[in-house]
Coordinates of C-alpha atoms and ligand atoms in Angstrom, one line a residue:
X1 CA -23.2 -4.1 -22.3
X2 CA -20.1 -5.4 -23.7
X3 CA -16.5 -4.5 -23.6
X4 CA -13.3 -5.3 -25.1
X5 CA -9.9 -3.8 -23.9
X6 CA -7.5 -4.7 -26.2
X7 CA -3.5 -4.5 -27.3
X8 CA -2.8 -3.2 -23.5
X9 CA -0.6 -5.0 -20.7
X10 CA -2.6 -6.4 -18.1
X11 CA -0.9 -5.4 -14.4
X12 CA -2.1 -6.8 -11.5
X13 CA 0.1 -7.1 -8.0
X14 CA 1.0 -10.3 -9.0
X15 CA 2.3 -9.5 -12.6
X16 CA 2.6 -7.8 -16.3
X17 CA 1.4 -9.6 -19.4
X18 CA 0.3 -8.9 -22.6
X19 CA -3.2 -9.8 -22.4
X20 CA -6.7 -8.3 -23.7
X21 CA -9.6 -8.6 -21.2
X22 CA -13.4 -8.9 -22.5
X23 CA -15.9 -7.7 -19.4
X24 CA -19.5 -8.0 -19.9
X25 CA -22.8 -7.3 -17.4
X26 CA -20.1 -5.4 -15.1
X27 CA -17.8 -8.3 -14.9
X28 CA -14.4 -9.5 -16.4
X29 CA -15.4 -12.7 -18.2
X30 CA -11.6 -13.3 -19.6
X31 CA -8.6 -12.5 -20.0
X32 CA -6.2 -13.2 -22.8
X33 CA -4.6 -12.9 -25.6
X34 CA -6.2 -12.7 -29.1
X35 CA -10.1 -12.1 -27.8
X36 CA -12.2 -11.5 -30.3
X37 CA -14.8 -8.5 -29.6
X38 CA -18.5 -10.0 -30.1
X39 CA -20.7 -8.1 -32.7
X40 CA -22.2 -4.7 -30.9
X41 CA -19.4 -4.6 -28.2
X42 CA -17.3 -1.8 -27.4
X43 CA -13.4 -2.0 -28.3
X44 CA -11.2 0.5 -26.6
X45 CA -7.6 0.3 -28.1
X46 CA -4.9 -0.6 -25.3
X47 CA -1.8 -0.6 -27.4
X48 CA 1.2 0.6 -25.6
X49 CA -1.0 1.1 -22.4
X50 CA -1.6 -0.5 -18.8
X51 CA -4.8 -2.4 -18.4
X52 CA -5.0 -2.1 -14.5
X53 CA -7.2 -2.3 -11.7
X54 CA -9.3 1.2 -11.4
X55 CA -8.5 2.6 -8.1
X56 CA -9.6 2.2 -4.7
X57 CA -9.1 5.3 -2.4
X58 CA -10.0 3.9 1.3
X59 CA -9.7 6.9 2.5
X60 CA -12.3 9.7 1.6
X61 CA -14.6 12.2 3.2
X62 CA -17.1 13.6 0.1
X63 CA -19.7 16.3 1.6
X64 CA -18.6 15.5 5.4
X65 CA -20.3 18.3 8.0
X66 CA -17.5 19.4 10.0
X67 CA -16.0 22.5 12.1
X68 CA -19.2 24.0 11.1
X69 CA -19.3 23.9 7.4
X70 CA -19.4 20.9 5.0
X71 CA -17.1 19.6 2.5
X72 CA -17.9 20.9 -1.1
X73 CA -17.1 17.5 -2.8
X74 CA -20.3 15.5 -3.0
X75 CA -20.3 11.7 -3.2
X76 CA -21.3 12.4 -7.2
X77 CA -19.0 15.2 -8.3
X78 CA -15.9 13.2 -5.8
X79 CA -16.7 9.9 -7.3
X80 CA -16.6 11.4 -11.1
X81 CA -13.7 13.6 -10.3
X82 CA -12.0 10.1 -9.3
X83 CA -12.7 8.4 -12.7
X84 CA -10.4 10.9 -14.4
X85 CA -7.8 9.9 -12.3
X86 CA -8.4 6.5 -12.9
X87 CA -10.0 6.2 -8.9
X88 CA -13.0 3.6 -9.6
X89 CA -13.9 2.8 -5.4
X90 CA -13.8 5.1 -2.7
X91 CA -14.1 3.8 1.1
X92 CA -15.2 6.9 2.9
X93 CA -16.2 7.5 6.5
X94 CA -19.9 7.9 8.6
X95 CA -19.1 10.1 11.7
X96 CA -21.7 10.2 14.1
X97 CA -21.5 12.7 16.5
X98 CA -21.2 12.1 20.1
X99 CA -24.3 10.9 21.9
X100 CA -25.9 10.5 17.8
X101 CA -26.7 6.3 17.3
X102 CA -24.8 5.1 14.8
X103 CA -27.4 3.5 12.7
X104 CA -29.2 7.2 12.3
X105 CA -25.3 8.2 11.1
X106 CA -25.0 5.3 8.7
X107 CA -28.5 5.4 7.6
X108 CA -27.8 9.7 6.8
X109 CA -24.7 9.2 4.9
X110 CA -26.4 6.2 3.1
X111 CA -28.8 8.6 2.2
X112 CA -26.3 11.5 1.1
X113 CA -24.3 8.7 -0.9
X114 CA -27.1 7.4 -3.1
X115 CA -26.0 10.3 -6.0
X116 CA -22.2 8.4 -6.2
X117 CA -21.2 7.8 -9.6
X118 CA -18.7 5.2 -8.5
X119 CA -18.8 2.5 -5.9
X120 CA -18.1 3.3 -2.3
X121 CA -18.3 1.7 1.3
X122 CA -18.1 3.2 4.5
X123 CA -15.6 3.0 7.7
X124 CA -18.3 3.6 10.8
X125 CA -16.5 6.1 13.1
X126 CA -16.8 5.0 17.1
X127 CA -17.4 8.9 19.0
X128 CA -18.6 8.0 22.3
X129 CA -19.8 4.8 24.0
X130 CA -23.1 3.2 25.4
X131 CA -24.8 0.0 25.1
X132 CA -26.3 1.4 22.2
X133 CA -23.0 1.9 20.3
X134 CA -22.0 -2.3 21.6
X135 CA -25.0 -3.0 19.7
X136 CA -25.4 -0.3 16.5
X137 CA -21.7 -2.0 15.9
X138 CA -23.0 -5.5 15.6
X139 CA -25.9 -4.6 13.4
X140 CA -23.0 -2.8 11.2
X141 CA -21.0 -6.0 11.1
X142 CA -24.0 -8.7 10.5
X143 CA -26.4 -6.6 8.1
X144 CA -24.0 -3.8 6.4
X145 CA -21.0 -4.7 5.4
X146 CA -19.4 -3.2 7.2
X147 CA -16.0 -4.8 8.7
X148 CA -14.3 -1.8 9.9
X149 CA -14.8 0.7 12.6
X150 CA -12.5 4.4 13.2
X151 CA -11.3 5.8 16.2
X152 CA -10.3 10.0 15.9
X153 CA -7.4 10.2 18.7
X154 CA -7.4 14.3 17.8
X155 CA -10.3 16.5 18.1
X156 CA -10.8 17.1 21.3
X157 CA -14.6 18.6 22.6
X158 CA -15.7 17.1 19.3
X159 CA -15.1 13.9 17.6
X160 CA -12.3 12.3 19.7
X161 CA -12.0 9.1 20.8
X162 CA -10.9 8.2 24.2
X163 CA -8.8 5.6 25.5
X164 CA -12.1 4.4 27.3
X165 CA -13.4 4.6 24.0
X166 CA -11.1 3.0 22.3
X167 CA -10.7 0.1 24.9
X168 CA -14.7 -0.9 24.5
X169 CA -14.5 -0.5 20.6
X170 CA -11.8 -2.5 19.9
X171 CA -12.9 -5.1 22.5
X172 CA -16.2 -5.0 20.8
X173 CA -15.0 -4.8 17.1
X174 CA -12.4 -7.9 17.7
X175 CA -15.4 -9.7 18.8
X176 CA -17.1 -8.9 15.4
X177 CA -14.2 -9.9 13.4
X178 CA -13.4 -6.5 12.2
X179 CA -10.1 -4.1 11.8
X180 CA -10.4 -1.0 13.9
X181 CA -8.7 2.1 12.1
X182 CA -7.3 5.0 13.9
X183 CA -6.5 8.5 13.1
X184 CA -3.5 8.8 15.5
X185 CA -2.6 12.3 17.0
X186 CA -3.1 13.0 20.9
X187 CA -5.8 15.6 21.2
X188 CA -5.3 16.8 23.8
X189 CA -2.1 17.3 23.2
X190 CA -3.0 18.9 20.0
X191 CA -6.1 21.3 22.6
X192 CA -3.2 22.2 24.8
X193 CA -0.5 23.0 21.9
X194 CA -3.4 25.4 20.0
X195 CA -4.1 27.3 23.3
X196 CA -0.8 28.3 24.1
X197 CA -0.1 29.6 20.1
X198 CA -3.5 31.7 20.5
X199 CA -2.1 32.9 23.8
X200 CA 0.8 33.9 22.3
X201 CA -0.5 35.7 19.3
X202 CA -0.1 33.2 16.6
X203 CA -3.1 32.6 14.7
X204 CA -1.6 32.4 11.3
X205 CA -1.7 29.3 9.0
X206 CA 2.4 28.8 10.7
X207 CA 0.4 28.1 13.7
X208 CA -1.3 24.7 12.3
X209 CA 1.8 22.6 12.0
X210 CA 3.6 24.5 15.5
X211 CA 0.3 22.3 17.2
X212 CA 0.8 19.2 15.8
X213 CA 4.6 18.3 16.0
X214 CA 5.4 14.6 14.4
X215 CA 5.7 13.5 18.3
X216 CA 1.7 13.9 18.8
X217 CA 1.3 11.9 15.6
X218 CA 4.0 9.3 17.1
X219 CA 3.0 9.0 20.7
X220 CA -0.7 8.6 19.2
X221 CA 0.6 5.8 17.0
X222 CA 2.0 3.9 19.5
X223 CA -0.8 4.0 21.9
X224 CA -3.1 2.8 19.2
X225 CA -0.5 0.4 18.2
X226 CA -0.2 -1.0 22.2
X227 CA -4.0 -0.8 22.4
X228 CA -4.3 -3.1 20.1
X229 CA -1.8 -5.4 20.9
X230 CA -3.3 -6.4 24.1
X231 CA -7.0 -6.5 23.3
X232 CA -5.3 -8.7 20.3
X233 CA -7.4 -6.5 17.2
X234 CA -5.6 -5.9 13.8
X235 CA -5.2 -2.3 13.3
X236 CA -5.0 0.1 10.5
X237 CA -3.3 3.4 10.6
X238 CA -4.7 6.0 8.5
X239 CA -2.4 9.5 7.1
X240 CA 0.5 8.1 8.8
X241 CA 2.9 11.6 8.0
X242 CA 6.0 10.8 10.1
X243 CA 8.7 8.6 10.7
X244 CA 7.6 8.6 14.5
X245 CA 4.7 6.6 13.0
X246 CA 6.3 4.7 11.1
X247 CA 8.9 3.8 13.4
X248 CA 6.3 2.3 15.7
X249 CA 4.0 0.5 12.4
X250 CA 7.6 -1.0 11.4
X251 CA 8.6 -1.9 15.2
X252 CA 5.1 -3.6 15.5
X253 CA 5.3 -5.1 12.5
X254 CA 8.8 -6.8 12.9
X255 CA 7.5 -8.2 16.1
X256 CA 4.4 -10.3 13.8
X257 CA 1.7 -7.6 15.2
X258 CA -0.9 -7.0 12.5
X259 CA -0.6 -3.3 12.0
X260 CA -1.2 -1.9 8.7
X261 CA 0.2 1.5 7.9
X262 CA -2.0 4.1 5.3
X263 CA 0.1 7.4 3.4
X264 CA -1.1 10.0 1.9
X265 CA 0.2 11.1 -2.0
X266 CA 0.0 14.8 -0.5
X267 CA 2.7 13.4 2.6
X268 CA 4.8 11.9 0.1
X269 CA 5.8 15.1 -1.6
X270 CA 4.3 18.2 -0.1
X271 CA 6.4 19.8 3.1
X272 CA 5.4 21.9 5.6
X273 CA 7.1 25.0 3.9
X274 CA 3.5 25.5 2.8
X275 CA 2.2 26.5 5.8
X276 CA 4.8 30.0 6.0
X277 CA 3.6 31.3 2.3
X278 CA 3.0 34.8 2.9
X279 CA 0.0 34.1 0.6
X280 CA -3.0 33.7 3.6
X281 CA -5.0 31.3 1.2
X282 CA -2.1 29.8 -0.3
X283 CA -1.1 28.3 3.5
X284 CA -4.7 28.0 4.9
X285 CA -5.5 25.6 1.6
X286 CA -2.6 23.5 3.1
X287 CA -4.5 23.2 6.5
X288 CA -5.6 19.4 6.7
X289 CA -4.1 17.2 9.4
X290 CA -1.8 15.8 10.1
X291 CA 0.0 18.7 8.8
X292 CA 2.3 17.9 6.2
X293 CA 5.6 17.9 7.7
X294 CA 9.6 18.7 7.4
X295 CA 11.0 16.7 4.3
X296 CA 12.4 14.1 6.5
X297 CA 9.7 12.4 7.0
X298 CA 8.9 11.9 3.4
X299 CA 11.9 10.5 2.6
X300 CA 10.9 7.9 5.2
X301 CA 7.5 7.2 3.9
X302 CA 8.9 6.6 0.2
X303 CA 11.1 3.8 2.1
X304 CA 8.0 2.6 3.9
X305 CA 6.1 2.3 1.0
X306 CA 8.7 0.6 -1.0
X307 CA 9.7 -1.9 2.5
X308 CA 5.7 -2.7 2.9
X309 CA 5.5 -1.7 6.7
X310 CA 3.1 1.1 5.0
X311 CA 0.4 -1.0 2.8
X312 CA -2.0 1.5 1.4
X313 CA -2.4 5.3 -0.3
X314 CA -5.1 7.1 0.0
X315 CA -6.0 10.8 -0.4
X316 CA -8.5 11.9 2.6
X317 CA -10.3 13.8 0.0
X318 CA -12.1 16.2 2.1
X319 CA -12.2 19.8 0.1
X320 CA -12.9 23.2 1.6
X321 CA -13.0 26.5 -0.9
X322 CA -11.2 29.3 0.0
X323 CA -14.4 31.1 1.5
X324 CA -14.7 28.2 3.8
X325 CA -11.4 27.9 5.0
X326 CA -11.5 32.1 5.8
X327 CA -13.5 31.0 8.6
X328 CA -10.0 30.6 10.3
X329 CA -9.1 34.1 9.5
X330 CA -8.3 35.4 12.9
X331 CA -7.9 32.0 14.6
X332 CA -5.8 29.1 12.8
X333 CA -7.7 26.5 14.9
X334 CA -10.8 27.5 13.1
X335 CA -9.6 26.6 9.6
X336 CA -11.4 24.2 8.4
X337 CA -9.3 20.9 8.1
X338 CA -8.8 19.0 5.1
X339 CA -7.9 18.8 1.4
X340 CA -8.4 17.1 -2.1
X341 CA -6.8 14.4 -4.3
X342 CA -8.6 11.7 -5.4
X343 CA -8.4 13.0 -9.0
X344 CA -4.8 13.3 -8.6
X345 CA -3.3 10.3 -6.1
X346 CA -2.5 7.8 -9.4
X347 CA -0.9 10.4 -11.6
X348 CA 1.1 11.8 -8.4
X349 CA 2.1 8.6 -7.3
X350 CA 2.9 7.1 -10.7
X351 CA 5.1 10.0 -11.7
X352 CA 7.2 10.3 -8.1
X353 CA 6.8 6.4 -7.4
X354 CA 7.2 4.7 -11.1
X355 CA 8.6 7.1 -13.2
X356 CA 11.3 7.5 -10.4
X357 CA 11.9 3.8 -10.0
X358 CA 10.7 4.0 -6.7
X359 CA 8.0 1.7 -7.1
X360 CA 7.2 -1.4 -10.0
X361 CA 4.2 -1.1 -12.0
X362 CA 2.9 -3.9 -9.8
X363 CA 3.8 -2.6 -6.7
X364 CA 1.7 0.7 -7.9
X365 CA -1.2 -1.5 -8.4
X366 CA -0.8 -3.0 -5.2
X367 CA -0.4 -0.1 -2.9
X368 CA -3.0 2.4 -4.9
X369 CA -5.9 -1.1 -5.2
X370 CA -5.0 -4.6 -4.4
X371 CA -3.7 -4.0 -0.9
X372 CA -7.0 -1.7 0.2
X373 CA -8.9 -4.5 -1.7
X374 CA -7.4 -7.6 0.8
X375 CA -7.0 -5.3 4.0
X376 CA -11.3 -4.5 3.7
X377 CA -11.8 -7.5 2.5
X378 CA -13.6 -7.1 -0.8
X379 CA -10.6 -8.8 -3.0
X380 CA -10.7 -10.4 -5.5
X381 CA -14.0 -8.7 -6.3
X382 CA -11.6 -5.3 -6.3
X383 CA -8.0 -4.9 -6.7
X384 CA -7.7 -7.4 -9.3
X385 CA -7.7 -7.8 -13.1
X386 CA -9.3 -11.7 -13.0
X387 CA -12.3 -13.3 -14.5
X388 CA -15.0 -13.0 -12.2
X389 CA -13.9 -9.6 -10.8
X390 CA -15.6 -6.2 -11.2
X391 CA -15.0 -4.6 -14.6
X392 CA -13.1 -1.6 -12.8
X393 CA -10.2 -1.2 -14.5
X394 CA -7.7 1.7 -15.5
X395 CA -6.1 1.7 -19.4
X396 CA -3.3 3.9 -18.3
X397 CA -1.0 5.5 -21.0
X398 CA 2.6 6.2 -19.7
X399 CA 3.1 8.4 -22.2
X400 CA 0.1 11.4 -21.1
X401 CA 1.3 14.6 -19.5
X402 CA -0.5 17.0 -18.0
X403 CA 0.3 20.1 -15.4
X404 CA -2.3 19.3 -12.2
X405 CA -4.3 22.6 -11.6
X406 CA -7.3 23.7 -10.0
X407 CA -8.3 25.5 -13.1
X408 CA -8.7 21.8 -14.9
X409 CA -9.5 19.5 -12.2
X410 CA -12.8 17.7 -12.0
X411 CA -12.8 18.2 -8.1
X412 CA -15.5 20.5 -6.4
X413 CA -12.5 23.1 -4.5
X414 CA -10.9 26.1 -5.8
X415 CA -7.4 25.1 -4.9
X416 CA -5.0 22.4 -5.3
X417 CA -2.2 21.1 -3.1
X418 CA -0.2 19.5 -6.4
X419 CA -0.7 22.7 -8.2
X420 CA 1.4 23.4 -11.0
X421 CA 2.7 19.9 -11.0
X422 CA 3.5 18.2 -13.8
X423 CA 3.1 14.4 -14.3
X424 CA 3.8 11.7 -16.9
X425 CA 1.3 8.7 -16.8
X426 CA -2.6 9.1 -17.2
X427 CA -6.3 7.2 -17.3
X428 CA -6.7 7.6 -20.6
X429 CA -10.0 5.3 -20.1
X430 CA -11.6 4.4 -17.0
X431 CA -14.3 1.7 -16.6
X432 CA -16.4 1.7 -13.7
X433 CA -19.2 -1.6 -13.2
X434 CA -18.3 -2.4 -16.7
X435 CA -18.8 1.1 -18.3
X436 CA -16.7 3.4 -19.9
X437 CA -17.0 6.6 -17.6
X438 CA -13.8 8.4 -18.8
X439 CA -12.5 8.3 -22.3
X440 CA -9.4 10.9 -23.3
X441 CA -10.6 13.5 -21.6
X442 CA -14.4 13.2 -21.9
X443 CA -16.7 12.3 -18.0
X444 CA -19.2 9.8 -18.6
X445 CA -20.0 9.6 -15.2
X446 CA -23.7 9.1 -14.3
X447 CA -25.3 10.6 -10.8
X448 CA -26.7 7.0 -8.9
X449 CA -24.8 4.8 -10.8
X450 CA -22.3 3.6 -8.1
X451 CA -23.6 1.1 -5.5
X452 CA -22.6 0.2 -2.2
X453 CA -20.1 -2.2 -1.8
X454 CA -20.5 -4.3 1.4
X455 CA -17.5 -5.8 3.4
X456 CA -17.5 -9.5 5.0
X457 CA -16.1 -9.3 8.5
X458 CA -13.0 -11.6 8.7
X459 CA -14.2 -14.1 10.8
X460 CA -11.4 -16.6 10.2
X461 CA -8.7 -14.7 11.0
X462 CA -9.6 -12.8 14.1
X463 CA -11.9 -15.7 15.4
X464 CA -8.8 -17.5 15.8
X465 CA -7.1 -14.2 17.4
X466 CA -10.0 -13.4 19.3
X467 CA -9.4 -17.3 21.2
X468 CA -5.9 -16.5 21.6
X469 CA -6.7 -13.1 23.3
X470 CA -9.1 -14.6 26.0
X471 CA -6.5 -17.5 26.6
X472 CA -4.6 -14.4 28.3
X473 CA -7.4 -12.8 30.1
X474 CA -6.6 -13.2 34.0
X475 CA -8.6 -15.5 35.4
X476 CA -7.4 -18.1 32.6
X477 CA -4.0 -17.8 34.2
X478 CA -3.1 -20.3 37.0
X479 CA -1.6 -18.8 39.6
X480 CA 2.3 -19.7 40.7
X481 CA 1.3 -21.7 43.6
X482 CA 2.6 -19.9 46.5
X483 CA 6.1 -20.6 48.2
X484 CA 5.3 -22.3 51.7
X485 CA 5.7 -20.0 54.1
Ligands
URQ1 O1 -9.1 14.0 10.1 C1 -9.6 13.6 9.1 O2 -9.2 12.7 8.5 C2 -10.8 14.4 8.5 C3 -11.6 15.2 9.5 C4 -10.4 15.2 7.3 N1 -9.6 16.3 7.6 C5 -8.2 16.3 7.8 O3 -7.6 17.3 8.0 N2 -7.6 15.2 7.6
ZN2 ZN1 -7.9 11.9 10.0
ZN3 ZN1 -9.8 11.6 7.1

């Protein structure tokens, strides 16, 4: 299987050139100008187009089982719904529940994954704590791939992590040589907030936001942030929707601390006006968290995503239809959480980050693949255009319009939180393992076809941390000797 891309300007996070790139058996084999296409091999015709890497969403959640339903996107109809958006890798989550091992988790969502079109890996998330977990976690690390582990500060009585938790898990994940990730809102803040709005008769969609103000999202943050600081761990924010977050990512940051920061396309243009639509569905579609928030605060995401103190975008693809999200008729706190966008994310953020000026084509490559692909570890193999790399790349015409609707997506979900938007920039091919699995509108995506991609721990870098770390543990610290009495 052969395949020429040709006329196109190659984009990478480094740079633009005019260059054609020849992939063969799944990977780039060169890249260049003037390659000549070998008899039988397929030519696609880049001229006036973006030859990019396809990309990587790190943040996913296809046919997840939660607040007593599960997600309607499945790993194959998420992963295909991602190729026509140009999406070629997801990085999606195993959630065990509390007191479930987390090799039975991993090995379940292993199982449920098999049908991906595309290539995904997993973040393990840590819900509770035993010398089983100590142990599941370094079987993760040394025979998975996997290289990086998710704490839920919200979701009290259900998923959430504690700072006990959180203390062993880091400990134990620094030991491993991998990033800890951390969905940052105080539960219980979040438990406490939701009671007193049911108390008080609000159990409309306006009641989702009212529970999760930006300073549960920022307080989390920091914690996490501190956490990590003094068991010396890198860590990676996911959805960070506020400047409070922000604020403490860019404070951390400043001070050399290896804190990444993660935003979401949907809370880089969607406000929380949504959420007091008179339309029921129309505001209970919205419901995902964190809510998205006053405009504010995406004003201050744009800026962190054009400083760097936020690294990555993702999508938190995790679709409920409308029948499932009824469930939270009568009682906002029993909406399911979560929406879609991994179709969308590239076309969103091109238009509003590119088109705008907000962002160089490189720097959209880098924050929508290359940065994903160095944070997890799995670059240059992703997040690249080079010889040697994966043949997932993106021919992206500048030119292509379309209006984003839930009547012509490819996602499993009735609804769609960029509806009616228009945008300017498109996959107009998409190659995933070498193949072309989107072509001008046509899905050529095939259930099993996407494979597991397993991530190295970084043993280098947080060896070296993990040395530093114990040369501050207290009984490495001579004591002052004591002033004669
Ligand atoms: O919290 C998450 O990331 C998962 C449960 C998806 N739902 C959501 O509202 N973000
Ligand atoms: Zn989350
Ligand atoms: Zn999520």
């Amino acid at each position: 299987m052969s395949l020429l891309i040709r006329g196109g300007t190659v984009v990478t996070a480094d740079q633009s050139r005019r260059a054609d790139v020849y992939c063969e058996d799944g990977l780039i084999k060169a890249v260049g100008e003037g390659l000549e296409a070998p008899t039988g091999a397929q030519v696609i015709d880049a001229g006036g187009q973006y030859v990019m890497p396809g990309g990587i969403d790190p943040h996913t959640h296809m046919e997840l089982p939660f607040m007593g339903t599960v997600a309607s996107e499945s790993f194959f109809t998420g992963t295909a719904a991602g190729f026509a958006g140009g999406n070629t890798t997801i990085i999606d989550f195993v959630i065990p529940d509390p007191g479930q091992k987390l090799m039975d988790a991993y090995r379940a969502w292993r199982g449920w994954s098999e049908k991906a079109a595309g290539d995904y890996s997993f973040h393990v998330a840590v819900t509770w704590w035993d010398e089983s977990v100590h142990a599941d976690m370094g079987t993760l690390v040394r025979e998975e791939g996997v290289n990086s582990f998710k704490h839920f500060m919200a979701y009290k009585n259900a998923i959430m992590a504690t700072d006990e938790i959180m203390y062993q898990s880091f400990q134990r994940a620094l030991e491993l040589g991998a990033i800890v990730t951390c969905h940052a809102e105080n539960g219980e803040l979040v438990y406490q907030l939701q009671k007193d709005l049911v108390a008080r008769g609000i159990l409309g969609p306006e009641g989702h936001p009212l529970s999760r103000p930006a300073a549960v999202e920022g307080e989390a943050a920091h914690r996490a942030i501190r956490f990590a600081e003094v068991i010396g761990v890198p860590v990676y924010l996911v959805h960070t929707s506020t400047k409070d977050a922000l604020d403490a990512i860019s404070a951390a940051r400043r001070q050399g601390q290896r804190v990444f920061g993660e935003v979401l396309a949907g809370h880089l243009l969607i406000d929380d006006s949504v959420y007091r639509s008179p339309d029921w569905e129309f505001a209970a579609g919205h419901v995902m968290s964190p809510p998205f928030r006053e405009k504010h605060h995406q004003a201050a995401l744009w800026k962190g995503l054009q400083s760097g103190d936020l690294q990555t975008t993702a999508t938190d693809h995790c679709c409920f239809c409308a029948e499932q999200k009824a469930m939270g008729r009568d009682d906002f706190t029993k909406i399911p959480n979560g929406t879609a966008g991994v179709e969308d994310r590239m076309a969103v953020l091109w238009t509003h980050g590119v088109n705008t000026g907000r962002l160089t084509p490189e720097e959209f490559v880098a924050v929508t693949s290359a940065n994903a692909a160095k944070i997890f570890n799995i670059y240059p193999r992703k997040g690249t255009i080079a010889v040697g790399a994966d043949a997932d790349i993106v021919v992206w015409d500048p030119e292509a319009t379309k209006t984003i609707s839930a009547k012509t997506h490819h996602q499993n979900i009735d609804f769609n939180i960029f509806e009616g938007m228009p945008v300017k920039g498109l996959a107009s091919h998409t190659v995933s393992n070498g193949k072309v699995v989107w072509a001008n509108g046509q899905l050529n995506a095939v259930q099993g076809a996407g494979r597991y991609v397993k991530r190295p721990a970084f043993q280098s870098m947080f060896g070296a941390l993990g040395k530093l770390n114990a040369a501050r543990t207290p009984q490495a610290v001579a004591r002052p000797a004591m002033a004669a009495e």
